[in-house]
mmCIF file with all atom_site columns, C-alpha atoms in Angstrom:
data_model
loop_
_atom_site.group_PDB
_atom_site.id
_atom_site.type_symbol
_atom_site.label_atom_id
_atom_site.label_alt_id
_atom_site.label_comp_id
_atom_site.label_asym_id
_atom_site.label_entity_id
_atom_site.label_seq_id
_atom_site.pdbx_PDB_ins_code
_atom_site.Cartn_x
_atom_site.Cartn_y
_atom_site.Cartn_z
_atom_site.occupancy
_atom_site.B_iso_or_equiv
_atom_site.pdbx_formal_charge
_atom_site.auth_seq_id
_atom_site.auth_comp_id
_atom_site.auth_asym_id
_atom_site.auth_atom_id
_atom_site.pdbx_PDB_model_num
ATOM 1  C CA . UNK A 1 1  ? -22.408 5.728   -5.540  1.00 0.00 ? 28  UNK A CA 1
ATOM 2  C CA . UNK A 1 2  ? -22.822 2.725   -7.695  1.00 0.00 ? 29  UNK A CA 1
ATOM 3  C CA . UNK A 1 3  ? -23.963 -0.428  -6.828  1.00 0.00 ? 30  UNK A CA 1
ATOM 4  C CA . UNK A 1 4  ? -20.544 -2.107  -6.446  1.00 0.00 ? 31  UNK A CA 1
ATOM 5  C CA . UNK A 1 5  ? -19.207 0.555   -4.691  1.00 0.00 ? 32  UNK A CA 1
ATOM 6  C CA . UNK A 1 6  ? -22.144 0.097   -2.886  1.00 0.00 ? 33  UNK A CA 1
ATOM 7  C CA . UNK A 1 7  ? -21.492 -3.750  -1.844  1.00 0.00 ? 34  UNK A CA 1
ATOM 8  C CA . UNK A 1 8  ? -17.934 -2.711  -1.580  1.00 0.00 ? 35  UNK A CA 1
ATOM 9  C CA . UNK A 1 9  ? -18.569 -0.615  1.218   1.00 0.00 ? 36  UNK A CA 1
ATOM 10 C CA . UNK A 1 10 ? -20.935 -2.979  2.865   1.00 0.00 ? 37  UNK A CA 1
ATOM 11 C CA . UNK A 1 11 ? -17.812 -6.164  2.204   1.00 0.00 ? 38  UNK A CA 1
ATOM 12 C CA . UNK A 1 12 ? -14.877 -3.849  3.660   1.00 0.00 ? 39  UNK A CA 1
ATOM 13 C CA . UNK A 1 13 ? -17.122 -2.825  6.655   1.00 0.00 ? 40  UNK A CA 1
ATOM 14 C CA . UNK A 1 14 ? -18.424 -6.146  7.749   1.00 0.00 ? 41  UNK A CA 1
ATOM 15 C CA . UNK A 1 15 ? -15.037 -7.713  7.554   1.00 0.00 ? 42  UNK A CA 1
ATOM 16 C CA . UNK A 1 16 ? -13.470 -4.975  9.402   1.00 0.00 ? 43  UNK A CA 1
ATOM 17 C CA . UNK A 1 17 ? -15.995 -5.721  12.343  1.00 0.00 ? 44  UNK A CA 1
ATOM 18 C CA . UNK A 1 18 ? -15.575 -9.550  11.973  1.00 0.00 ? 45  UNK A CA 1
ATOM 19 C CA . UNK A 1 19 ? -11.629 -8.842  12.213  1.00 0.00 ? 46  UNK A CA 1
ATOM 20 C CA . UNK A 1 20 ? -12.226 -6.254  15.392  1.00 0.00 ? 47  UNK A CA 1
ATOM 21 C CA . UNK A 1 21 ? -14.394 -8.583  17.170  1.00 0.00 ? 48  UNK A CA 1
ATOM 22 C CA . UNK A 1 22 ? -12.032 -11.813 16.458  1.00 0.00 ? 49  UNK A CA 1
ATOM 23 C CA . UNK A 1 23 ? -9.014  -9.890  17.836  1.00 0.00 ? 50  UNK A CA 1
ATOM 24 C CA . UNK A 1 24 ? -11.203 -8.717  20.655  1.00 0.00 ? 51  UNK A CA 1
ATOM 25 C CA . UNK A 1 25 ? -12.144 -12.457 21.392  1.00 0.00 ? 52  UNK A CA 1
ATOM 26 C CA . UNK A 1 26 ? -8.773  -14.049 20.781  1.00 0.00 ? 53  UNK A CA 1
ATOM 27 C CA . UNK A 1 27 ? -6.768  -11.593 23.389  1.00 0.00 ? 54  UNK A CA 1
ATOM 28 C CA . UNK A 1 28 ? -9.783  -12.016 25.807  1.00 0.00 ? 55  UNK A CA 1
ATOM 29 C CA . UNK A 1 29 ? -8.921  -15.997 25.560  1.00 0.00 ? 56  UNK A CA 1
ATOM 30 C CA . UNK A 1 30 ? -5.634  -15.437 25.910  1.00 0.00 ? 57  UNK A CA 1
ATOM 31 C CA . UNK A 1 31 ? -5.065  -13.114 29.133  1.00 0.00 ? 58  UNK A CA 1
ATOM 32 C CA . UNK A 1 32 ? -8.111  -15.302 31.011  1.00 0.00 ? 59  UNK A CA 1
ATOM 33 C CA . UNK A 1 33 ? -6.003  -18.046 30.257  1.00 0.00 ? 60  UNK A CA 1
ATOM 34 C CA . UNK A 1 34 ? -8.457  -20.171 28.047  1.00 0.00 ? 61  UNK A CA 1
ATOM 35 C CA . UNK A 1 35 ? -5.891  -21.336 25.131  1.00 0.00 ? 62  UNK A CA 1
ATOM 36 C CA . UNK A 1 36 ? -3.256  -24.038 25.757  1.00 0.00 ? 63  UNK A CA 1
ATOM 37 C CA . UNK A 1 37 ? -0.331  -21.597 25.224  1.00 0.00 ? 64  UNK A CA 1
ATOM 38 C CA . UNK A 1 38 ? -1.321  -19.167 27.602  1.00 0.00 ? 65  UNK A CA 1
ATOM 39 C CA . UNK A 1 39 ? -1.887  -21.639 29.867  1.00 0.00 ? 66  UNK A CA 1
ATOM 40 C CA . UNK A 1 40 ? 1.854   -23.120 29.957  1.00 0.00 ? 67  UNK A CA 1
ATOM 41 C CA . UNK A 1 41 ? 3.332   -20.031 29.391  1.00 0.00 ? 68  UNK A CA 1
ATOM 42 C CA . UNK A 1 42 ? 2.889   -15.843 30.742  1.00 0.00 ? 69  UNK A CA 1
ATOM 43 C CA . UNK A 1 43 ? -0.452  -14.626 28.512  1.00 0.00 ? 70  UNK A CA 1
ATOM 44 C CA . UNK A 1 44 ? 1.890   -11.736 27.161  1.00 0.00 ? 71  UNK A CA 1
ATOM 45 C CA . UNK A 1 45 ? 4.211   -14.198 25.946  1.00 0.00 ? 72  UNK A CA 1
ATOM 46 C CA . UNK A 1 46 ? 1.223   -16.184 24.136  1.00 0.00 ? 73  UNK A CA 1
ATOM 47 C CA . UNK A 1 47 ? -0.133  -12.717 23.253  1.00 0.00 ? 74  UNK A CA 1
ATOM 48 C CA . UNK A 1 48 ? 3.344   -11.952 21.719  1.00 0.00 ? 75  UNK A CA 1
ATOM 49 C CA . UNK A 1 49 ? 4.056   -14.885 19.661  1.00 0.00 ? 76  UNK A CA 1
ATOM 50 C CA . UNK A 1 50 ? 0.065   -14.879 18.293  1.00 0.00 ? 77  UNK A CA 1
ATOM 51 C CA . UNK A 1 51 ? 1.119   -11.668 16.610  1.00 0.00 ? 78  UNK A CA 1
ATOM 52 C CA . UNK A 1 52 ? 4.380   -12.551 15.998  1.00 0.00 ? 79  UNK A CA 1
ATOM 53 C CA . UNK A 1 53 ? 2.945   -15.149 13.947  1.00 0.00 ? 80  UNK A CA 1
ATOM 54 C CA . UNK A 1 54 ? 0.163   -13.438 12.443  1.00 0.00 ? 81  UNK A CA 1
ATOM 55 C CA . UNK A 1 55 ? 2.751   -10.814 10.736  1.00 0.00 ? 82  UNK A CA 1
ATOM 56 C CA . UNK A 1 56 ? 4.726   -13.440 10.004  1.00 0.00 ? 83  UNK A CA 1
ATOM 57 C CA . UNK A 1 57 ? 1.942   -15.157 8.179   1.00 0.00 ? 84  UNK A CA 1
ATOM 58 C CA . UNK A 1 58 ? 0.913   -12.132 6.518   1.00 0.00 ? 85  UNK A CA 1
ATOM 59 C CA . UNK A 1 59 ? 4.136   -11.494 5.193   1.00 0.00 ? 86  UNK A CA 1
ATOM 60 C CA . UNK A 1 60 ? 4.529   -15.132 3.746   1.00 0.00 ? 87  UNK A CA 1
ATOM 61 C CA . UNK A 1 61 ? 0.878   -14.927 2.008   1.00 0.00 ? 88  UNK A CA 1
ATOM 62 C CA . UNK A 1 62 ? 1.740   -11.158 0.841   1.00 0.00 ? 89  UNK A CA 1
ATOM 63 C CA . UNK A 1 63 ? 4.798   -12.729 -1.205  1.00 0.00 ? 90  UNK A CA 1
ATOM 64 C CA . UNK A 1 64 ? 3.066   -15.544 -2.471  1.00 0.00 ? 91  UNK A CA 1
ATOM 65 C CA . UNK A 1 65 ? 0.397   -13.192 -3.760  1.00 0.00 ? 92  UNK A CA 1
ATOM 66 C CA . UNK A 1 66 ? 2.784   -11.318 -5.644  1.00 0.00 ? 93  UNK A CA 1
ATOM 67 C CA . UNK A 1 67 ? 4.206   -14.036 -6.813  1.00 0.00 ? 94  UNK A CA 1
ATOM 68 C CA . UNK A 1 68 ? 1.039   -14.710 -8.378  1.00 0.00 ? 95  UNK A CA 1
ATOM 69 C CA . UNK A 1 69 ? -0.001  -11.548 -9.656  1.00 0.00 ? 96  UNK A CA 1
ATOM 70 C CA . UNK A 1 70 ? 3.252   -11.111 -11.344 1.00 0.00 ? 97  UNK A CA 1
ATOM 71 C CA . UNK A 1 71 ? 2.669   -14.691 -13.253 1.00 0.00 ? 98  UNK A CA 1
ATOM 72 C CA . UNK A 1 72 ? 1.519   -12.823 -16.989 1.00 0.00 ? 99  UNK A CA 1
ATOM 73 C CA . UNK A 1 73 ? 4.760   -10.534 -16.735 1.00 0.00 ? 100 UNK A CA 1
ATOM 74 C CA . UNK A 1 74 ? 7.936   -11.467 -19.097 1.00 0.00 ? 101 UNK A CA 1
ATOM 75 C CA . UNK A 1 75 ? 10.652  -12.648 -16.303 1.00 0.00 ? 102 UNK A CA 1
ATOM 76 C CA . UNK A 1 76 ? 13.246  -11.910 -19.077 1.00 0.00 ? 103 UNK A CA 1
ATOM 77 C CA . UNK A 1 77 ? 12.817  -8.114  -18.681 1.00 0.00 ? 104 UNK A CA 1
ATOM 78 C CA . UNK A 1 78 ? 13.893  -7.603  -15.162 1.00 0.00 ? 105 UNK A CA 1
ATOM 79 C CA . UNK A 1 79 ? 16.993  -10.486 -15.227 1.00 0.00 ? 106 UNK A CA 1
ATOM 80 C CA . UNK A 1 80 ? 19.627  -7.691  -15.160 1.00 0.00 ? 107 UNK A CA 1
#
């Protein structure tokens, strides 16, 4: 292994863990009834329409980023 494979590793694993423990914290808040929309409304709907959102939102910044990474390429190619 080399060393930025190395850090690699050590980046993709951390983050995973942050993203576990944020979803882990986030639906906690939610079904206890400790956010503002799952206070007005059923915690599965608020649980619903978090994710709803979040794919949403993924979505949206996963077309922008191709957008972006297909800047360099010659538009004129693919018109047809």
């Amino acid at each position: 292994m080399t060393t930025s494979s190395t850090c690699t590793l050590i980046k993709n694993v951390y983050s995973t863990i942050l993203l576990i423990f944020s979803i882990v914290i986030i639906t906690g808040l939610i079904f206890t009834e400790q956010t503002k929309l799952s206070k007005d409304v059923h915690p599965a709907l608020a649980f619903f329409v978090l994710w709803g959102l979040v794919l949403w939102l993924g979505m949206v910044e996963g077309g922008q980023a191709s957008l972006v990474g297909l800047a360099p390429i010659d538009f004129e190619l693919y018109k047809d």
